[in-house]
Coordinates of C-alpha atoms and ligand atoms in Angstrom, one line a residue:
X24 CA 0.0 0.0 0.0
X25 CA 1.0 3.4 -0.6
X26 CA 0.6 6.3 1.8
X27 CA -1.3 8.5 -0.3
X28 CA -0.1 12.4 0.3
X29 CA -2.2 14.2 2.5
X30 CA -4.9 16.3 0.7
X31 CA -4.5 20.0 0.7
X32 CA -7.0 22.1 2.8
X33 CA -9.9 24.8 1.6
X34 CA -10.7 22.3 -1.1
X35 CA -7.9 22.9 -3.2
X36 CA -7.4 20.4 -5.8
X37 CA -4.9 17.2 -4.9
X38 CA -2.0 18.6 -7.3
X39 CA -1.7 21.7 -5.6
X40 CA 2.1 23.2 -4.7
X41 CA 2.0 24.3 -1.0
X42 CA 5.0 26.4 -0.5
X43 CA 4.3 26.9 3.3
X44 CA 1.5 24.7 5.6
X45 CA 0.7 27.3 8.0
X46 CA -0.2 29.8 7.4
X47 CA -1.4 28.1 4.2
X48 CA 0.5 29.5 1.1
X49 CA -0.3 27.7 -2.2
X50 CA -0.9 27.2 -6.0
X51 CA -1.6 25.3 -9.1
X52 CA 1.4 23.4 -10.8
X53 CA 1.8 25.5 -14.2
X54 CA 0.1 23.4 -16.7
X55 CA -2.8 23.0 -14.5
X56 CA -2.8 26.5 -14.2
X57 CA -2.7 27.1 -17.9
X58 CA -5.5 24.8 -18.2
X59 CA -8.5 27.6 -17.9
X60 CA -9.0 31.2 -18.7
X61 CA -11.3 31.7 -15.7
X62 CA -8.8 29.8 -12.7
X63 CA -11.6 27.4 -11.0
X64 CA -12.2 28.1 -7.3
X65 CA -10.1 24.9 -6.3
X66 CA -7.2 25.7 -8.1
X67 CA -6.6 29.6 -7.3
X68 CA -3.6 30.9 -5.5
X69 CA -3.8 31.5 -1.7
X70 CA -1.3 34.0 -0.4
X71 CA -2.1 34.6 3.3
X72 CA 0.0 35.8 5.8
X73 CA -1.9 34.2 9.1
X74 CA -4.6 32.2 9.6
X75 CA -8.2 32.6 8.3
X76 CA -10.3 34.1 10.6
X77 CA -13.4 32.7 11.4
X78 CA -16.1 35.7 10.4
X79 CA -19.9 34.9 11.2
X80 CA -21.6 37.6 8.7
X81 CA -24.5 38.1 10.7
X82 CA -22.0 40.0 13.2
X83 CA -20.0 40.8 10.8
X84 CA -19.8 44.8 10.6
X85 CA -17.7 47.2 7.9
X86 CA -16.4 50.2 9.4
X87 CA -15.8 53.3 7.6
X88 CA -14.2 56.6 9.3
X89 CA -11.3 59.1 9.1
X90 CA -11.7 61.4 6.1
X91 CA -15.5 60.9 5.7
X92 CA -18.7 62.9 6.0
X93 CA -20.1 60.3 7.7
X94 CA -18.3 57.3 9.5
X95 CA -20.3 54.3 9.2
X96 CA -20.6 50.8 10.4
X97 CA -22.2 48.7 8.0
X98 CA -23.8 45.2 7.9
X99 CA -23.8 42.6 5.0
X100 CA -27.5 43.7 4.9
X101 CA -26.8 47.4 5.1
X102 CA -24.4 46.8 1.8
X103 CA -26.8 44.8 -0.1
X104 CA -29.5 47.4 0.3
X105 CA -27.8 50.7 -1.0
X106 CA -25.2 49.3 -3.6
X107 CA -25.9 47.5 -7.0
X108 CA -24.2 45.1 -8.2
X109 CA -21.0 44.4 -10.8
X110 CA -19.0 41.9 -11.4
X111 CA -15.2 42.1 -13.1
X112 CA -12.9 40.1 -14.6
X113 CA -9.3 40.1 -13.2
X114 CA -6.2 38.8 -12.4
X115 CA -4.4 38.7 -9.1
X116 CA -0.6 38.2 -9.0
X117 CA 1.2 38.1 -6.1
X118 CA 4.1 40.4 -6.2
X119 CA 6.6 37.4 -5.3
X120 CA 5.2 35.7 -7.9
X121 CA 8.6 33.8 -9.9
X122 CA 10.7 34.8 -7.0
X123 CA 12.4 31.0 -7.5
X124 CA 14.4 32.9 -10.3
X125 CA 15.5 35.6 -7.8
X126 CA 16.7 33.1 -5.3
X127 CA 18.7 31.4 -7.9
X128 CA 20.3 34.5 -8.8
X129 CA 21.3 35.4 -4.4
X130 CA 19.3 33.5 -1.6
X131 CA 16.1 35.1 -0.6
X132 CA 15.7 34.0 3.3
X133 CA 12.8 34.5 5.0
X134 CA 10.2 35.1 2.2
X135 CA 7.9 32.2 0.3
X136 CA 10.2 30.7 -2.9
X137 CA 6.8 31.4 -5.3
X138 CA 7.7 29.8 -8.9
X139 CA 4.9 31.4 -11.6
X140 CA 1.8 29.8 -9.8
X141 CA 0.9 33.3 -7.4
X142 CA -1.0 33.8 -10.0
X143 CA -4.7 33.2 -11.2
X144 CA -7.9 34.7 -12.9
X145 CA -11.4 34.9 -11.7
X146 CA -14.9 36.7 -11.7
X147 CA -15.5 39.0 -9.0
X148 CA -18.8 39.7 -7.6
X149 CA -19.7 42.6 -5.4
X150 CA -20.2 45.9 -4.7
X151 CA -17.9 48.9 -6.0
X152 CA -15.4 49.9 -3.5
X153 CA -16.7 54.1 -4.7
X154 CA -20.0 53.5 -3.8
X155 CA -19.7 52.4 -0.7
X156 CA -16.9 55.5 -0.2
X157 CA -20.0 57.4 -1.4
X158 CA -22.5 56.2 1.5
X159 CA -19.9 58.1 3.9
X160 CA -19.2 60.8 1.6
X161 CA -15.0 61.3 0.9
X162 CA -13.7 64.5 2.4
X163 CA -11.8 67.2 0.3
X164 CA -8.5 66.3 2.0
X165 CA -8.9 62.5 1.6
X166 CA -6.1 61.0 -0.6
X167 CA -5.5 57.8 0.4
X168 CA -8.0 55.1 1.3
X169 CA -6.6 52.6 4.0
X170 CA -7.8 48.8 4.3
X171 CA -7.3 47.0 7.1
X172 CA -8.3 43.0 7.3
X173 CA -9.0 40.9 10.6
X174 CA -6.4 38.5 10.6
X175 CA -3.3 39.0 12.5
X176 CA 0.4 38.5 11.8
X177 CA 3.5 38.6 13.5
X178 CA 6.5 40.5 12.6
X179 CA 9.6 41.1 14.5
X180 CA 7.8 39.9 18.2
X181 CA 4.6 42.3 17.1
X182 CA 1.4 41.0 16.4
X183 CA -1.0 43.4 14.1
X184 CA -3.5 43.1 11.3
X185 CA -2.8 42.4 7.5
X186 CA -3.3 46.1 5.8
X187 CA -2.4 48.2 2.8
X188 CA -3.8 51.2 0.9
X189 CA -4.8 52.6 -2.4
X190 CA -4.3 55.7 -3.8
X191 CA -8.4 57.4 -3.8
X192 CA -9.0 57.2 -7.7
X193 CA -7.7 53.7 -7.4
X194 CA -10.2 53.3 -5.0
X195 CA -13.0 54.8 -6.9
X196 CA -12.0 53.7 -10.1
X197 CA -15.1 51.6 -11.2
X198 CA -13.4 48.2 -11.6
X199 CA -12.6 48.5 -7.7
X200 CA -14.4 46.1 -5.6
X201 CA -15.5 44.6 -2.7
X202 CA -16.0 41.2 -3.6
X203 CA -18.2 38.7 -2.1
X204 CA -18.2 36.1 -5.1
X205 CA -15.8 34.5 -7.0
X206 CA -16.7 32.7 -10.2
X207 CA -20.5 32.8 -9.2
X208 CA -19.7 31.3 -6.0
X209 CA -19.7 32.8 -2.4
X210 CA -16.0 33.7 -1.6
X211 CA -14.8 31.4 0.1
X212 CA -13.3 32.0 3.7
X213 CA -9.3 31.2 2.3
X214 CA -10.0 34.2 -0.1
X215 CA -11.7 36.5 2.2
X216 CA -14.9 35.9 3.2
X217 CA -17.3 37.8 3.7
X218 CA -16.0 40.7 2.3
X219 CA -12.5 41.5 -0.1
X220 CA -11.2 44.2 -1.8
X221 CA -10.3 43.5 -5.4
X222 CA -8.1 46.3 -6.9
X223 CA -7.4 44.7 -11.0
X224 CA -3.9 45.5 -12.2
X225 CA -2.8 46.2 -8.7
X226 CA -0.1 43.7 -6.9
X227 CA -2.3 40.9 -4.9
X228 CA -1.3 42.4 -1.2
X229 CA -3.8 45.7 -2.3
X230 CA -6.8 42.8 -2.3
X231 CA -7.3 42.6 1.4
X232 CA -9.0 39.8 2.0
X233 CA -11.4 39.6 5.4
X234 CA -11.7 43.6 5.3
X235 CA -12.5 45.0 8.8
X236 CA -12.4 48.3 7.8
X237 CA -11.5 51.2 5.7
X238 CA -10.1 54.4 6.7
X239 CA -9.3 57.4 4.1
X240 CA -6.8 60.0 4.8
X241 CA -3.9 62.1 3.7
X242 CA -1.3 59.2 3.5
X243 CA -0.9 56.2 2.7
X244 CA -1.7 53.3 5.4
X245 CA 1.3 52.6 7.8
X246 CA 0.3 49.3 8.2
X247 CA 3.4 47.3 7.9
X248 CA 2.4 45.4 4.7
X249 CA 2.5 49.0 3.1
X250 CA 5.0 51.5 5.2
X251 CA 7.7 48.3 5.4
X252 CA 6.8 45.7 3.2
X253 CA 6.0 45.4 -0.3
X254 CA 8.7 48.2 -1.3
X255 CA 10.9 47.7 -3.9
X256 CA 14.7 48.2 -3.2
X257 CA 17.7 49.3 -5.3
X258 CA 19.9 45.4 -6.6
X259 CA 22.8 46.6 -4.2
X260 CA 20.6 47.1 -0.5
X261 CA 20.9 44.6 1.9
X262 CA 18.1 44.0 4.5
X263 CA 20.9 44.8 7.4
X264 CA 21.8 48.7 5.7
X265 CA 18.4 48.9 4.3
X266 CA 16.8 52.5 5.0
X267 CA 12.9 50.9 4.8
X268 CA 12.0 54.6 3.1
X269 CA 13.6 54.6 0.1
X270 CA 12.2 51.5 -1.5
X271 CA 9.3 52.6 -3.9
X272 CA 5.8 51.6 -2.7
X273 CA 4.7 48.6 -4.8
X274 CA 1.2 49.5 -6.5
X275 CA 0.3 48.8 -10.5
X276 CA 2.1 45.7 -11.9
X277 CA 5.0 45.1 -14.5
X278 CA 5.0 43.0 -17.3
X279 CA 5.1 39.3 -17.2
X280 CA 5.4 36.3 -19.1
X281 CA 5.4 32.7 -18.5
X282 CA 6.1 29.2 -20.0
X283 CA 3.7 26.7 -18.7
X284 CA 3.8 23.9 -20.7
X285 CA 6.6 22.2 -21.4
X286 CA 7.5 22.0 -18.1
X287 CA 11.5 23.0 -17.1
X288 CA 13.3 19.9 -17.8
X289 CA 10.9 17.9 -19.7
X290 CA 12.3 15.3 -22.1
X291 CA 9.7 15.6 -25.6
X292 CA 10.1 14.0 -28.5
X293 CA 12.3 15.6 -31.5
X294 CA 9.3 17.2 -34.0
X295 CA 6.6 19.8 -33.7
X296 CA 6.1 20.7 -29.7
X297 CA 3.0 22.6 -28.6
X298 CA 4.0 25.3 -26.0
X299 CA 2.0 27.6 -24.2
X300 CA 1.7 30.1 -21.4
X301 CA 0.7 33.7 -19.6
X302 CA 1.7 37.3 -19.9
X303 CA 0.2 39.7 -17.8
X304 CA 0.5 43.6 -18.6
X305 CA 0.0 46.3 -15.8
X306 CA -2.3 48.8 -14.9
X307 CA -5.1 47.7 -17.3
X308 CA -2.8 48.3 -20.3
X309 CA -3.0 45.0 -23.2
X310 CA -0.6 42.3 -23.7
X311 CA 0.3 43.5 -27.2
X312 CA 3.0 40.6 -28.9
X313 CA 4.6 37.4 -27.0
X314 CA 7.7 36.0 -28.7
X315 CA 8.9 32.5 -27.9
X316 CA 12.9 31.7 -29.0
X317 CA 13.5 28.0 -28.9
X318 CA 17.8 28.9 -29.0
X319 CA 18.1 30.7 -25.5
X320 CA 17.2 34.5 -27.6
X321 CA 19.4 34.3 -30.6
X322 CA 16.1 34.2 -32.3
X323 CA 12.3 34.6 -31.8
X324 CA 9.2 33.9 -33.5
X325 CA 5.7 36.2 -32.0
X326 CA 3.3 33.6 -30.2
X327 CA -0.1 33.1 -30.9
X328 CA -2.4 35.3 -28.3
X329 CA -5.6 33.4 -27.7
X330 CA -8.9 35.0 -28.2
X331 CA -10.1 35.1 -24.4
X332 CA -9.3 38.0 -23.1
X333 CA -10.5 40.9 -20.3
X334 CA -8.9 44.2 -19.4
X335 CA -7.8 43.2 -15.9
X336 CA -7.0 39.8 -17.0
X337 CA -3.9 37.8 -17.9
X338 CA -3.5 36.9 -21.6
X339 CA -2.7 33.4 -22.7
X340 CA -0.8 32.2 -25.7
X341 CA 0.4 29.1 -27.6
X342 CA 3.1 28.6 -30.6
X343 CA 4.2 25.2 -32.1
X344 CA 8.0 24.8 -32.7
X345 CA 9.4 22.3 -34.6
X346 CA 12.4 20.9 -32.6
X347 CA 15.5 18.5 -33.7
X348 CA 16.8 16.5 -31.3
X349 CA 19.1 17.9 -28.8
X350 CA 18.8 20.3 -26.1
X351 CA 16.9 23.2 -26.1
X352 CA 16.3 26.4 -24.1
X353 CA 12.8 27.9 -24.5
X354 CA 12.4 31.5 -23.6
X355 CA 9.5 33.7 -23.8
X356 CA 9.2 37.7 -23.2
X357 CA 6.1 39.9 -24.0
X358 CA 6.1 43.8 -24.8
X359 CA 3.0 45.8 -23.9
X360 CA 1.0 48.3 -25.7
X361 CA 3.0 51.0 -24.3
X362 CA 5.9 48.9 -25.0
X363 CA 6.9 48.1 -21.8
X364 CA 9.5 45.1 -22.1
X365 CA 10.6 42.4 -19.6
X366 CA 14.5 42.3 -18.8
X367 CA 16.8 39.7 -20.2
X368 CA 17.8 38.7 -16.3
X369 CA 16.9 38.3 -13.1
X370 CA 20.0 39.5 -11.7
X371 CA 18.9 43.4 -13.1
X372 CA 15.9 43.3 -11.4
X373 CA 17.2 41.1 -7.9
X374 CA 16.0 42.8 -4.8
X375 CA 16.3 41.5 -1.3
X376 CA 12.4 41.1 -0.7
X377 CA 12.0 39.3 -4.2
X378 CA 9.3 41.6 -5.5
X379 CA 8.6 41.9 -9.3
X380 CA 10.3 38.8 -10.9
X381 CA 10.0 39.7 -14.2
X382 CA 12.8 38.8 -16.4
X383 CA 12.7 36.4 -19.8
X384 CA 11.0 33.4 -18.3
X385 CA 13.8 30.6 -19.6
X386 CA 13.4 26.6 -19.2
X387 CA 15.8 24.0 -20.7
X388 CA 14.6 21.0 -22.3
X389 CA 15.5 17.9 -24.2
X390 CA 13.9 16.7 -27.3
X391 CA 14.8 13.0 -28.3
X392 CA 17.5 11.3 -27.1
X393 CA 19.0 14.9 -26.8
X394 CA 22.3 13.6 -28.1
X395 CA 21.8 16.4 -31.8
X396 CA 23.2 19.7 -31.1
X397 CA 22.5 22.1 -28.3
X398 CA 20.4 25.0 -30.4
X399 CA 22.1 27.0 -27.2
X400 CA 25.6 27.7 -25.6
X401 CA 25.1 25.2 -22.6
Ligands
MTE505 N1 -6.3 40.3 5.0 C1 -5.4 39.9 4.2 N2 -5.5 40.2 2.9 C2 -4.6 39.8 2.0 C3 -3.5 39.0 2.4 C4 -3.4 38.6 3.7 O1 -2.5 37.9 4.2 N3 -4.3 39.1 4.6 N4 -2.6 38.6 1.4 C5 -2.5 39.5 0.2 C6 -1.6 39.0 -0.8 S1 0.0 39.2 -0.5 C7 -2.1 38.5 -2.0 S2 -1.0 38.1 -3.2 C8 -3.5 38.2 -2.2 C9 -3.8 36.8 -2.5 O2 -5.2 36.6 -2.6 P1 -5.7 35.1 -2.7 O3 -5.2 34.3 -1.4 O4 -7.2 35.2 -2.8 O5 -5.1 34.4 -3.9 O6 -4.3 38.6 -1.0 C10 -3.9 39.7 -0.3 N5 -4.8 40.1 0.7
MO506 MO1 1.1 38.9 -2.5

């Protein structure tokens, strides 16, 4: 008999990477992940950073203050009965997502070793974060609008509440939400239940999950997960001569692109070789051309963008390459329809947190008995 491997919690499906137990960090191995447009419930990323509160939504009150007309306290009810309803399509990427390719480049310690998995697309139901700003009425000086969840974290021996912030015409941009569905479905507790933010185009940690309450003012939140983490640093700071200031507030995403199927290190036969994957542009620009180079970049032929596609959402693509034996190193890189690029490494855009992995997504692979020529300097 074999000891079959324990099944992962929140109903995620059997195949599912967990990078850490608890608190439960988790996604889809990549050509599962490539497998659907809309991710299904069960296979969507979970990025938490403690446990999953327990929230009974009959008790279960939003508070609103700070900046506002009016500070509120609001029930499930209370939301239901003064704001229509929308649902968006979009994609949430976790800002470490790929930070395996950064750690191969300089250790990483202390932070989740994400490959491309903290990623995934889905259908968010809800309300519209500006109309429930509305109901409370933003003051003139308002400029930031601060999120604050109800699970707690520890850092450094302190224990505080997952948070962040959005600048206000994020926030009342109408493809903001507060999400209480996902794919037609009640949210589910692991992704925030009763009540998430969902800000498209904006790294994952903006979505706070189990919001507690909202508070606009004149800066940004100094909740740890926005004054200290989530900032970008400079390739040469260390965490030990880091000045936590400097490092530029992570908001709209980069470009990205990803190779899920072959995976890295697959052995295919020598001939014509489906491969497919993601590319993700920021801040609701397109994914505009993905080129795939089967010789490690010498050369490139543009990818085949597949017709789904949603403002918020990740775009996928396919290309067949025809493949003699040998070895083989696939790369893939996107360019935007402002003509944002990706870098050629990881080691220009290594930072000590391992934020924004973004660099030509690379995999080597064999075709055949891999004994023809290397298409690649090895
Ligand atoms: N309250 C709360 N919200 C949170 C987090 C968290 O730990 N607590 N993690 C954030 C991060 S870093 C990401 S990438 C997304 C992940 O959303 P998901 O777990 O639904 O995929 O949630 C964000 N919202
Ligand atoms: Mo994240």
């Amino acid at each position: 008999m074999h000891d079959q491997p324990p099944a992962p919690p929140f109903g995620k499906d059997p195949a599912t990477i967990v990078r850490q137990a608890d608190p439960f960090n988790a996604g889809p191995p990549l050509p599962i992940l490539r497998a659907d447009f809309v991710t299904p419930v069960e296979r969507f990323f979970v990025r938490s950073h403690g446990d999953v509160p327990q929230v009974d939504p009959a008790a279960y009150r939003l508070r609103i203050g700070g900046l506002v007309e009016r500070p509120l306290e609001l029930s499930l009810d209370d939301l239901r009965a003064a704001c229509p309803r929308y649902t968006v399509m979009a994609t949430l990427q976790c800002a470490g997502n790929r930070r395996q390719d950064l750690i191969a480049v300089e250790p990483i310690p202390g932070e989740l070793p994400w490959g491309a998995e903290a990623i995934s697309n889905a259908a968010w139901g809800g309300y519209r974060l500006g109309d429930v700003l509305a109901l409370a009425g933003v003051a003139p000086a308002a400029a930031h609008v601060c999120l604050s969840g109800l699970d707690e974290t520890e850092r450094h021996g302190e224990r505080f509440t997952f948070g962040g912030s959005l600048p206000l015409a994020k926030a009342l941009h109408p493809d903001t939400l507060l999400a209480d569905e996902m794919n037609g479905q009640p949210l589910p507790p692991v992704h925030g239940a009763p009540l998430r933010v969902v800000a498209p185009g904006y790294i994952g940690a903006r979505s706070v999950k189990w919001l507690a309450s909202i508070t606009l003012a004149e800066q940004p939140s100094d909740n740890y997960f926005q004054a200290v983490a989530y900032r970008l640093f400079p390739a040469n700071t260390q965490r030990d001569s880091v000045d936590w200031d400097s490092g530029i507030m992570l908001g709209e995403l980069s470009v990205n692109a990803v190779i899920c199927t072959p995976g890295a290190g697959a052995n295919v036969p020598a001939g014509p070789l489906e491969v497919a994957g993601y590319a993700t542009a920021g801040g609701g620009r397109a994914v505009a051309r993905v080129d795939v180079s089967a010789d490690g970049g010498a050369t490139w032929r543009a990818a085949q963008l597949e017709p789904d596609s949603a403002v918020w959402s990740w775009r996928f693509w396919s290309i067949t390459l025809d493949l003699p034996d040998g070895q083989h190193e696939l790369v893939v890189r996107m360019i935007d329809s402002a003509a944002n690029t990706q870098p050629a490494e990881p080691s220009l855009v290594w930072n000590f947190k391992g934020y924004m992995s973004n660099a030509w997504h690379r995999i080597a692979i064999t075709a055949g008995s891999g004994k023809g020529a290397a298409t690649w300097d090895i």
